[in-house]
C-alpha positions as a Python dict, from the first residue, in 0.01 Angstrom:
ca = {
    (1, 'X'): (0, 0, 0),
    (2, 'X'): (393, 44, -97),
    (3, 'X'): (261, 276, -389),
    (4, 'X'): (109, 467, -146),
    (5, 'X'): (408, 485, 109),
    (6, 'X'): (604, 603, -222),
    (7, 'X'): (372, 888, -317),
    (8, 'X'): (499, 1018, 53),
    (9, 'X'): (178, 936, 246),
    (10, 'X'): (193, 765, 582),
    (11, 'X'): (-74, 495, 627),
    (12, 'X'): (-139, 368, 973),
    (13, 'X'): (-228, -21, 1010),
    (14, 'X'): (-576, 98, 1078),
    (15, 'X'): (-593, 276, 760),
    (16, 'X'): (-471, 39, 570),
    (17, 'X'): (-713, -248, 737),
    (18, 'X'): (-1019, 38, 657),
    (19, 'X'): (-865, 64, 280),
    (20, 'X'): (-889, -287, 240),
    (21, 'X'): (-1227, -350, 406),
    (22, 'X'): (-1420, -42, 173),
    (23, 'X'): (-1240, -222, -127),
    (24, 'X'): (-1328, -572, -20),
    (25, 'X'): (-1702, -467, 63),
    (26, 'X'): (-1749, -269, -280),
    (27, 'X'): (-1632, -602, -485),
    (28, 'X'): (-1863, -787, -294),
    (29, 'X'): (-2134, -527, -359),
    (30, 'X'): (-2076, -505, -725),
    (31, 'X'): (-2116, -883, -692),
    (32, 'X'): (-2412, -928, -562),
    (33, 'X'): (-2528, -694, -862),
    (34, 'X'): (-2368, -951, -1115),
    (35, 'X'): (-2444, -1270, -975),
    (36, 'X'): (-2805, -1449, -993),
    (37, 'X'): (-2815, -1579, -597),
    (38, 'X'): (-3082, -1528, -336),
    (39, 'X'): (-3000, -1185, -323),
    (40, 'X'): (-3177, -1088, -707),
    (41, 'X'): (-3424, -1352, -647),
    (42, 'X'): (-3565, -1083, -344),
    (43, 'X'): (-3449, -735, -494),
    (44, 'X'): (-3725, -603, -798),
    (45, 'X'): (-3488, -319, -837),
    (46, 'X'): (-3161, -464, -790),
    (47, 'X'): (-2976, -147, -853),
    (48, 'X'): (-3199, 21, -598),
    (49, 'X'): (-3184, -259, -351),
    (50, 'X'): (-2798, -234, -342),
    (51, 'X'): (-2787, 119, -287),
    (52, 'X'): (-3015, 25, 19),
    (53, 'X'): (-2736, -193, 84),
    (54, 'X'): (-2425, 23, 84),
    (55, 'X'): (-2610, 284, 282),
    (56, 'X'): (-2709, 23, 567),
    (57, 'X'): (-2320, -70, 599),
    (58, 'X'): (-2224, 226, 550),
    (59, 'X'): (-2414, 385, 875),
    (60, 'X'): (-2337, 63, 1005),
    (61, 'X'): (-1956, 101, 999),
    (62, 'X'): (-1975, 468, 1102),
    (63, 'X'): (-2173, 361, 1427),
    (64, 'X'): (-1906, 81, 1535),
    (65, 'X'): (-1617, 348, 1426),
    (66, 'X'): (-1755, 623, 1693),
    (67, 'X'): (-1828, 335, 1962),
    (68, 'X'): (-1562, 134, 1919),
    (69, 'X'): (-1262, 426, 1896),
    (70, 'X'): (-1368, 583, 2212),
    (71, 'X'): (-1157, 265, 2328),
    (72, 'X'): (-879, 185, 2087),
    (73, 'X'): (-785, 180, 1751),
    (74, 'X'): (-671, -171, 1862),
    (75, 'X'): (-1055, -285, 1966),
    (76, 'X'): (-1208, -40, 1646),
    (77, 'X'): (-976, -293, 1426),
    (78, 'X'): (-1083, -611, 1627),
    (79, 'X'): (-1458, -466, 1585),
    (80, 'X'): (-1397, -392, 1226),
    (81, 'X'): (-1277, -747, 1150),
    (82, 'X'): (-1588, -888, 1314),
    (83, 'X'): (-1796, -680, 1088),
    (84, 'X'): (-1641, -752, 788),
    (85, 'X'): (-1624, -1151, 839),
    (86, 'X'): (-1979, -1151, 902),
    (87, 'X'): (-2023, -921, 614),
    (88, 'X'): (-1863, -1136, 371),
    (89, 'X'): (-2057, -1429, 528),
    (90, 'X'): (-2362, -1299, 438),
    (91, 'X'): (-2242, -1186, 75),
    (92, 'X'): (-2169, -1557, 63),
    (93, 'X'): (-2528, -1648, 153),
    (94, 'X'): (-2614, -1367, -90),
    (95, 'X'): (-2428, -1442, -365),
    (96, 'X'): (-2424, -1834, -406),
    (97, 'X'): (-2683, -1921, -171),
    (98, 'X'): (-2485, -2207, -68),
    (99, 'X'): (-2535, -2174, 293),
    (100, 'X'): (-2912, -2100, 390),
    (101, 'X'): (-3023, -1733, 327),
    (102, 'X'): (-3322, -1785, 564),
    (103, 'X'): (-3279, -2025, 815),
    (104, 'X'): (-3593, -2004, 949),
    (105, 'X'): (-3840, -1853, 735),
    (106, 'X'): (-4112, -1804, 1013),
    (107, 'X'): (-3994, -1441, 1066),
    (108, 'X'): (-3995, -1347, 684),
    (109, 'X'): (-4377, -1532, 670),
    (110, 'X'): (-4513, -1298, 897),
    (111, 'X'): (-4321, -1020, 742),
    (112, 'X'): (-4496, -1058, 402),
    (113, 'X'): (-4853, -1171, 545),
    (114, 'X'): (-4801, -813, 758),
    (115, 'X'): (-4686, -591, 457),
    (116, 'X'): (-4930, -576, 243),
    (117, 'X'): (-5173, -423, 504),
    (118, 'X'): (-4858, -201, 593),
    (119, 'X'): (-4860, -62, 304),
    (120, 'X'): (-5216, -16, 250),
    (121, 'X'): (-5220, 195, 580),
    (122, 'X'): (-5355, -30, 799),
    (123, 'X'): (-5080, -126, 1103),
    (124, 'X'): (-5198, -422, 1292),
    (125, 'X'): (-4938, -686, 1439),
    (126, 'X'): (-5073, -1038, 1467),
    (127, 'X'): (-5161, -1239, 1169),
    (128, 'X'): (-5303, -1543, 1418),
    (129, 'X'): (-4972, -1648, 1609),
    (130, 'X'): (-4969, -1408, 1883),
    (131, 'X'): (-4760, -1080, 1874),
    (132, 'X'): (-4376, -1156, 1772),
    (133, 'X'): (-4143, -932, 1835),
    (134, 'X'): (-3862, -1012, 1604),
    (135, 'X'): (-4096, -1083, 1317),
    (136, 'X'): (-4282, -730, 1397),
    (137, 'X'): (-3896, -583, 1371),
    (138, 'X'): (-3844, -791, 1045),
    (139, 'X'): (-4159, -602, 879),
    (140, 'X'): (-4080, -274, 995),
    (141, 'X'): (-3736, -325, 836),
    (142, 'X'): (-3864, -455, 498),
    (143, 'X'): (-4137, -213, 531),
    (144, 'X'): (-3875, 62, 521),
    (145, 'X'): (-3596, -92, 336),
    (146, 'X'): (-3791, -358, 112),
    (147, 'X'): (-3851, -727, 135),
    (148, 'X'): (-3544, -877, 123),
    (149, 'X'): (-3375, -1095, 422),
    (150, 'X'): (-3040, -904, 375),
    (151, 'X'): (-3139, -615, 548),
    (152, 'X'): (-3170, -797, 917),
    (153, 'X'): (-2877, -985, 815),
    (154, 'X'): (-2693, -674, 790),
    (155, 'X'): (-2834, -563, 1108),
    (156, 'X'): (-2786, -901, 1245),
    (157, 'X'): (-2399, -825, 1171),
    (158, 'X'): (-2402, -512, 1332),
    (159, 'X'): (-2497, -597, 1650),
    (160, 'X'): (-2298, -911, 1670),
    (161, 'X'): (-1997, -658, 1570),
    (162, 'X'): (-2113, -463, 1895),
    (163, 'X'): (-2139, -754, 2127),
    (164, 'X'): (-1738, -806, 2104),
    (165, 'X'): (-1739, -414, 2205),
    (166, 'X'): (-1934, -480, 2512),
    (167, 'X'): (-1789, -796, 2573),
    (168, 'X'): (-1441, -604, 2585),
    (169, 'X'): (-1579, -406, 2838),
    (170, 'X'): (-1719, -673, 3049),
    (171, 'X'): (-1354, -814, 3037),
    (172, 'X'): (-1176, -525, 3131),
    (173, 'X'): (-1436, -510, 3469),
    (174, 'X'): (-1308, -811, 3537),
    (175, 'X'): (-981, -900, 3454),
    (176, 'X'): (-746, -650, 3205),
    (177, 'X'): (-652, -534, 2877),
    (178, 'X'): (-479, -814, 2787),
    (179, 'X'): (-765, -1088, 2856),
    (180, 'X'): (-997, -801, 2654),
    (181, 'X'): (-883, -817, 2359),
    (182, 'X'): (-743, -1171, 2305),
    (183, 'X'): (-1156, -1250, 2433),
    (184, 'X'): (-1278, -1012, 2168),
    (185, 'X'): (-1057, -1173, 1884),
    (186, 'X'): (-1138, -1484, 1940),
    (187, 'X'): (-1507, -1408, 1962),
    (188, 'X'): (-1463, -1216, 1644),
    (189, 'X'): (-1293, -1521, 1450),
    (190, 'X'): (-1533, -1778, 1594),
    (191, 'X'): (-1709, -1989, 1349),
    (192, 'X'): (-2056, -2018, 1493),
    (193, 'X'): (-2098, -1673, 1632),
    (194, 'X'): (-1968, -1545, 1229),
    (195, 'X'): (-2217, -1843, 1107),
    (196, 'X'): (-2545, -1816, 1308),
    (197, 'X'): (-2525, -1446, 1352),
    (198, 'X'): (-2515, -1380, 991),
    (199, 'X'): (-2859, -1527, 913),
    (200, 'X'): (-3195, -1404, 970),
    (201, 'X'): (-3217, -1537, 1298),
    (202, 'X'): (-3270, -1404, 1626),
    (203, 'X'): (-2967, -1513, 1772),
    (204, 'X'): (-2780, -1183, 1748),
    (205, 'X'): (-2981, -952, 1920),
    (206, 'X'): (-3073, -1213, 2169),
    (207, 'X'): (-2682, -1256, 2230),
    (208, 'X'): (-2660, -865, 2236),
    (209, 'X'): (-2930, -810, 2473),
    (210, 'X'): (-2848, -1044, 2727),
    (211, 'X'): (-2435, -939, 2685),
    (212, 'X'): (-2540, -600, 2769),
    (213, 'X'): (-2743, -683, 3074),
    (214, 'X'): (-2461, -858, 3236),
    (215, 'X'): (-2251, -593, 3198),
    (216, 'X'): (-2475, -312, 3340),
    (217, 'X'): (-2567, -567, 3631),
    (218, 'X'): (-2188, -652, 3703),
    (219, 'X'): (-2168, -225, 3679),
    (220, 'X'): (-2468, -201, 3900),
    (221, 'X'): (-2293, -403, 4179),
    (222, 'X'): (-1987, -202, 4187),
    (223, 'X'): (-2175, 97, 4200),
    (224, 'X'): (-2529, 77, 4289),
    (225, 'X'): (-2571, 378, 4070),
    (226, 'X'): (-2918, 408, 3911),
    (227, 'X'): (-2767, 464, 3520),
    (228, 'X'): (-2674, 111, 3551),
    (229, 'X'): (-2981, -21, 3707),
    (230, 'X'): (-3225, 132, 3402),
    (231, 'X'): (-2968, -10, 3162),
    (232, 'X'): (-3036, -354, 3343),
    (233, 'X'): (-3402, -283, 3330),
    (234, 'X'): (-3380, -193, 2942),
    (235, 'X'): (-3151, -496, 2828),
    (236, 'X'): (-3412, -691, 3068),
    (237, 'X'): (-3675, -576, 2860),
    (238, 'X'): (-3547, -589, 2532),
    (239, 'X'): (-3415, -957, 2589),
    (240, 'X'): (-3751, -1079, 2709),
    (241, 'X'): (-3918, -916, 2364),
    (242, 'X'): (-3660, -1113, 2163),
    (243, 'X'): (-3668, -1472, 2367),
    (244, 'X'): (-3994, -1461, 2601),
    (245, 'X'): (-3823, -1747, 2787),
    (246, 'X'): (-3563, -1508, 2877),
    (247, 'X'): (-3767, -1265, 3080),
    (248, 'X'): (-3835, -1551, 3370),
    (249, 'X'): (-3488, -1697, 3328),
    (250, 'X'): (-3317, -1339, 3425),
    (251, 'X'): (-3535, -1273, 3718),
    (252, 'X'): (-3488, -1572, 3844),
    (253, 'X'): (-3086, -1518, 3839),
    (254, 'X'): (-3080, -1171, 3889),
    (255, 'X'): (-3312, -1185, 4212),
    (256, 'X'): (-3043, -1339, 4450),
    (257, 'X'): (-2732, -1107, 4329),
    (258, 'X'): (-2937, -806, 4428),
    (259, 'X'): (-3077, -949, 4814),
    (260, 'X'): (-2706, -1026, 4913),
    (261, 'X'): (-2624, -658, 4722),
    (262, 'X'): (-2876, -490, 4975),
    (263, 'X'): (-2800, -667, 5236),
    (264, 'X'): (-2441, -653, 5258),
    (265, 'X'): (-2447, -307, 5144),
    (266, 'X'): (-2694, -156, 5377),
    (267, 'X'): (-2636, -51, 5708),
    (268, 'X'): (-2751, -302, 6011),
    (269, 'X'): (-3064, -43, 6039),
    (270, 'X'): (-3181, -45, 5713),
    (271, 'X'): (-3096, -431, 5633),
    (272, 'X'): (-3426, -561, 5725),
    (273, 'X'): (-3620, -273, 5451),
    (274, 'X'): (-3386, -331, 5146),
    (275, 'X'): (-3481, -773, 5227),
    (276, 'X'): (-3845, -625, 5217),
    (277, 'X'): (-3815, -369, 4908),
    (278, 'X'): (-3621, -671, 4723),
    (279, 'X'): (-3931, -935, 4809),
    (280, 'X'): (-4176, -672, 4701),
    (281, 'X'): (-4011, -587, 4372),
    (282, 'X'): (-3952, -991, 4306),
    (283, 'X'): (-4331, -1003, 4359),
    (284, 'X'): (-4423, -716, 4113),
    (285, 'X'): (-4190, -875, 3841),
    (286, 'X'): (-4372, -1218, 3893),
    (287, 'X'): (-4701, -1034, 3890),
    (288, 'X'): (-4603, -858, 3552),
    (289, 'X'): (-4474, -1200, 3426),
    (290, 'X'): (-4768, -1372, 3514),
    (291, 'X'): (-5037, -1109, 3335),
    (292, 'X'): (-4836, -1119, 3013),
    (293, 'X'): (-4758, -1489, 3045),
    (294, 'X'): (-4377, -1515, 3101),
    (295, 'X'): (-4469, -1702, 3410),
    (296, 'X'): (-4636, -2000, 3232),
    (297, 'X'): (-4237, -2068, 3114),
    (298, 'X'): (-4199, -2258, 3424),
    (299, 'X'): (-4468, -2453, 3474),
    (300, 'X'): (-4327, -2790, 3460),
    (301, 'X'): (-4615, -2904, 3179),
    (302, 'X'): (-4453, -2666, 2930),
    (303, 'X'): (-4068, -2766, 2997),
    (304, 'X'): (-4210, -3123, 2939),
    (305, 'X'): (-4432, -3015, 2638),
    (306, 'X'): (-4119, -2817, 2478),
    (307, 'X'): (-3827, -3071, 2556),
    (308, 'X'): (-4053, -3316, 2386),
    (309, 'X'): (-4141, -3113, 2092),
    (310, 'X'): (-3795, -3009, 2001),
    (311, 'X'): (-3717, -3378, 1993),
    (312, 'X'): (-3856, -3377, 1614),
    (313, 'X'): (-3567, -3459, 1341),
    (314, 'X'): (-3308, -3646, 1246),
    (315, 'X'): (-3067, -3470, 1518),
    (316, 'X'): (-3252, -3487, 1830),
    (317, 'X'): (-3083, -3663, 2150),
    (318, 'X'): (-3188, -3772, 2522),
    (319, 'X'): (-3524, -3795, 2309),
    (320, 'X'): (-3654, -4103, 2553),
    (321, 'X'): (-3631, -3853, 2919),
    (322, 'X'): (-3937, -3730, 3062),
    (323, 'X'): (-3986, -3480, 3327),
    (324, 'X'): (-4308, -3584, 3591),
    (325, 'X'): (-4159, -3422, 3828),
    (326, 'X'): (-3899, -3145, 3991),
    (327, 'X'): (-3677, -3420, 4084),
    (328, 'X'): (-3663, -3556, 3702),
    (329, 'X'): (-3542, -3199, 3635),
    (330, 'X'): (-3269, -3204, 3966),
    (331, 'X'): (-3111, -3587, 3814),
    (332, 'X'): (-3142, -3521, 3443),
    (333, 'X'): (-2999, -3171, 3442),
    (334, 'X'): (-2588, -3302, 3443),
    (335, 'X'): (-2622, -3533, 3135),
    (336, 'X'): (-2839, -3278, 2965),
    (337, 'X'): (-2608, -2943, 3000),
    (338, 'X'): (-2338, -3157, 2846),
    (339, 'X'): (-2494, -3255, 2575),
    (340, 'X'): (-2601, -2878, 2551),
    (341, 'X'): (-2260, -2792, 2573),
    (342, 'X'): (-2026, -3037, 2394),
    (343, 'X'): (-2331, -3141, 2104),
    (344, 'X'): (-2295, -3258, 1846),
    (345, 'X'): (-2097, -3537, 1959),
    (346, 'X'): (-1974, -3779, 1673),
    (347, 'X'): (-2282, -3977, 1635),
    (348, 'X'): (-2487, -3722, 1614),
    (349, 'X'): (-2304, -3551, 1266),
    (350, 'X'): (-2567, -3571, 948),
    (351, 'X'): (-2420, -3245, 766),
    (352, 'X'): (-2128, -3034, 705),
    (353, 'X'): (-2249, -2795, 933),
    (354, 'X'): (-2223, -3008, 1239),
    (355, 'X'): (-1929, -3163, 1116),
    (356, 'X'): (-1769, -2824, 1144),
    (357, 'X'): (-1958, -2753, 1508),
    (358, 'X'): (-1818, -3108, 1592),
    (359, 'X'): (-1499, -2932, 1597),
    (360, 'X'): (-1598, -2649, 1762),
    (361, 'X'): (-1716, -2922, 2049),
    (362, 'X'): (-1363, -3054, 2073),
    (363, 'X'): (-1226, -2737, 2129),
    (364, 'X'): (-1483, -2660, 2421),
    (365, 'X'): (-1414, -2982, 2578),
    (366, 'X'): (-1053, -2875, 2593),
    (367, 'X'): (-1104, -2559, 2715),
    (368, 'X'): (-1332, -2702, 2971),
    (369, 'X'): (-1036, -2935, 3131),
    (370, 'X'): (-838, -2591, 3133),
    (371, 'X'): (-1044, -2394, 3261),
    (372, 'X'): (-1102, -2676, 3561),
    (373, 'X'): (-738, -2724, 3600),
    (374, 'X'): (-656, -2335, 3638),
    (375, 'X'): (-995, -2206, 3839),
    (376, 'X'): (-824, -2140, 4168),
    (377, 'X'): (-568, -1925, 3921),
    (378, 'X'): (-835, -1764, 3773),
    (379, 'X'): (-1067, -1622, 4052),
    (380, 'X'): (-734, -1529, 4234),
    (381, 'X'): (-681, -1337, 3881),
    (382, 'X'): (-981, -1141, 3853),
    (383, 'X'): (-1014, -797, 3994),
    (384, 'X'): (-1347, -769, 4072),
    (385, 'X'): (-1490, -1106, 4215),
    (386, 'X'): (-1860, -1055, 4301),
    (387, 'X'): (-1885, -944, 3908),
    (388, 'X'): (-1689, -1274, 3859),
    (389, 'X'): (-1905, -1520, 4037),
    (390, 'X'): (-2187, -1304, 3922),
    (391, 'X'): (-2134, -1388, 3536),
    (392, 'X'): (-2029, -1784, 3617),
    (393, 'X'): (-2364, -1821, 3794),
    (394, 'X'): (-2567, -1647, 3535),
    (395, 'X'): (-2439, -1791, 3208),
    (396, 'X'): (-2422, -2161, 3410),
    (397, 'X'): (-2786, -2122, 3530),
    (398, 'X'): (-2854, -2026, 3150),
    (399, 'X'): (-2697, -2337, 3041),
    (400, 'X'): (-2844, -2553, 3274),
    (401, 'X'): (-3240, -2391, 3204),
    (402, 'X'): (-3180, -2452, 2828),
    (403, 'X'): (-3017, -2751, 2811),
    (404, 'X'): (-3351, -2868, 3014),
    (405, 'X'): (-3561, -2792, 2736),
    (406, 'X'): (-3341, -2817, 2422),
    (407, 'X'): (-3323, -3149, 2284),
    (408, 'X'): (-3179, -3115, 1905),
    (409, 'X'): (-2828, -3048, 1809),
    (410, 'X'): (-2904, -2745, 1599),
    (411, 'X'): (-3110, -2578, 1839),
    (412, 'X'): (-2862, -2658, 2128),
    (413, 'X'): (-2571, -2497, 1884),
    (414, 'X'): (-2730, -2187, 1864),
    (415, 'X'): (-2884, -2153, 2200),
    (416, 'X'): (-2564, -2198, 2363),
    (417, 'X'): (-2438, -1896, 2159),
    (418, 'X'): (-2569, -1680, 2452),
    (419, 'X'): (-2321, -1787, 2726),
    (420, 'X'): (-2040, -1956, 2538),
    (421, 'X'): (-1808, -1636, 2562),
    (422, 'X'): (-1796, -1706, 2915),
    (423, 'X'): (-1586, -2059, 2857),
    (424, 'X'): (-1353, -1807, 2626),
    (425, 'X'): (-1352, -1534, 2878),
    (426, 'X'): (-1259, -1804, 3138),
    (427, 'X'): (-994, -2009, 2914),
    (428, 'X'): (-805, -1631, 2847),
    (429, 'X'): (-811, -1566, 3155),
    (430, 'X'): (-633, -1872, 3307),
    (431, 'X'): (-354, -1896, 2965),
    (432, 'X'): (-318, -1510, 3072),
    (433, 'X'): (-244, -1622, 3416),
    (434, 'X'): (-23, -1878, 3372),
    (435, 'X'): (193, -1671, 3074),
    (436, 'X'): (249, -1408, 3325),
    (437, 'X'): (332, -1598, 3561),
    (438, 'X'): (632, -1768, 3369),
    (439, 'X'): (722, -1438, 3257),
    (440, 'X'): (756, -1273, 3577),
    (441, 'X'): (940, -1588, 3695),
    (442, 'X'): (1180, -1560, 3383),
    (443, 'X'): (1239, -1155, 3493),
    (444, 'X'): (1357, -1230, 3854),
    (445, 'X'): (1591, -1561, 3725),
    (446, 'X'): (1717, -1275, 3505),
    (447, 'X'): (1740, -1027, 3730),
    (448, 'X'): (1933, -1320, 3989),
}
């Protein structure tokens, strides 16, 4: 970079950052090309496969430039970082296939049971399990791109780059620029969200989907404008294809926000209608949940059947609870969202992996205590409450609905990838506070 500054050119830090991230992503490139990892082991034309590759980050990056810039160049860099972490992450996978290249190979089983009549001509989208969307997006990605799991990693990358945008923008709703972008960095440089949304996984888009309904919803109350209630309406959609569970989940939370909305912004004639219109559209959505079988998520049979089933393994907890009724649900629902939360605790480590999550746990529990201590400081802080207690209730609901059913440490570590921005959005918001707070205090002793 000084050789540059010599020659007489100017280069911004932004340049300089993209300089080093195209030079950093073409050695990687050229070494997935050289090395004999997971990466060759799927590519029959390897040459071919990683032009396939360049052009997917390539339209990638240019996407997340022309989003991301309409901001900042600050949040474009913070954006860019994200990217590029999770980038190299998956090079690593790639490359060495130390850490798993398919951590769950039901998507990619699918894939190559669907292909071969894909390619034949003949598009049909259930090979016996029922219609999946995230394994139907897998095949028409390696139908177009070729069968190799690095192409929805890549994509995987992409849109967990584009969370931290909307994430930013959630923050700046509620709080300010400050408690934005220290959120979005963190998220960016967060071990689990780099780790798990790297794979081939559903975790990203599910993360993405249900980010970007909050923040159309928390838009939609401010509002009430009808842009904001189709975007709810397509993240609702969307999010339910990716996690069925979701679709019932979301209602359920969403359906309470928008009766106090009506009510308290309708006037005292036309109260009594918007109570009514809200009932009747809550009884459509249940009647569209119920025909395509969303509604069968809460029958109290299946939350025992599936908390008992993802007790299998070496890492499962609370394996001896059983629900027989509501009630069981009401008591056990403390002890499980903590160990939703804060897993794995120290007895439950077996690998690296969790050793590495165990510290994430620490860092949550701290954060939690912080976030306790300051929350008077905190809702005083934020500018636009009913968005406020609007995102608390919805990620703690979400918490508290999987941490019913989850009942393995891996699961719950991913799982809880949905809503764990809120703890960081929360903790920001309260050291943002309080360093203000001293510094305005250290102004007027000056100014004394």
């Amino acid at each position: 970079m000084k050789n540059i500054s010599m020659l007489g050119l100017k280069v911004s830090k932004t340049e300089k950052f993209l300089i080093f991230f195209t030079g950093s992503t073409i050695g990687l490139i050229v070494s997935l090309l050289a090395s004999n990892g997971p990466f060759t082991h799927f590519s029959e034309n390897h040459v071919f496969a990683l032009i396939k590759v360049i052009l997917c980050i390539l339209i990638s990056s240019s996407i997340l430039y022309f989003i991301a810039s309409t901001v900042s160049q600050k949040l474009m860099n913070i954006v860019f970082l994200a990217f590029f972490l999770r980038i190299i992450t998956v090079f690593f996978m790639s490359i060495f296939g130390i850490l798993p290249y398919q951590y769950d190979n039901n998507w990619d089983l699918t894939a190559s049971q669907l292909l071969p009549s894909w390619h034949a001509g003949n598009f049909y989208f259930d090979v016996g399990n029922g219609f999946e969307p995230y394994s139907i997006l897998t095949t028409i990605i390696y139908f177009l791109l070729g069968e190799n799991p690095i192409y929805m990693q890549l994509l995987n990358a992409f849109f967990g780059a584009l969370t931290i945008y909307v994430i930013f923008l959630i923050c700046l709703k509620l709080f300010n620029k400050r408690v934005a972008y220290l959120t979005s960095i963190i998220i960016a440089l967060w071990p689990t969200y780099i780790f798990f949304i790297s794979m081939q996984m559903r975790e990203s888009l599910a993360i993405f989907f249900i980010t970007l309904l909050i923040y159309f919803f928390i838009n939609w109350l401010n509002d009430f404008k009808i842009k904001n209630l189709i975007g709810v309406l397509i993240a609702l959609i969307f999010s339910a294809l990716i996690r069925e569970q979701n679709a019932v989940l979301v209602t359920l939370i969403l359906f309470p926000f928008v009766i106090v909305h009506f009510w308290k912004n309708s006037n005292k004639y036309l109260k009594i209608f918007s109570v009514i219109f809200s009932f009747v559209g809550l009884i459509i959505a249940f009647l569209i949940l119920n025909v395509s079988g969303y509604l069968s998520y809460l029958n109290l049979n299946y939350i025992s059947e599936e908390m008992n089933y993802r007790t299998d393994g070496e890492t499962a907890y609370l394996a001896w609870m059983n629900y027989s009724s509501i009630f069981d649900l009401i008591i056990y629902s403390p002890i499980r969202l903590i160990y939703f939360v804060y897993t794995p605790f120290p007895w439950q480590i077996t690998d690296f992996q969790q050793a590495i999550s165990f510290l994430e746990s620490i860092v949550l529990i701290i954060m939690t205590f912080y976030i306790l201590k300051n929350i008077k400081k905190i809702i005083n802080y934020s500018l636009y409450k009913k968005g406020f207690f609007f995102l608390i209730a919805f990620c703690l609901l979400g918490l508290i609905a999987n941490g019913l059913i989850d009942s393995n440490v891996g699961t719950a570590i991913r799982h809880k990838l949905q809503y764990l921005y809120l703890f960081i959005i929360l903790f920001v918001a309260a050291w943002d506070y309080n360093k203000t707070k001293v510094l305005n205090e250290k102004t007027r002793y000056n100014s004394d």
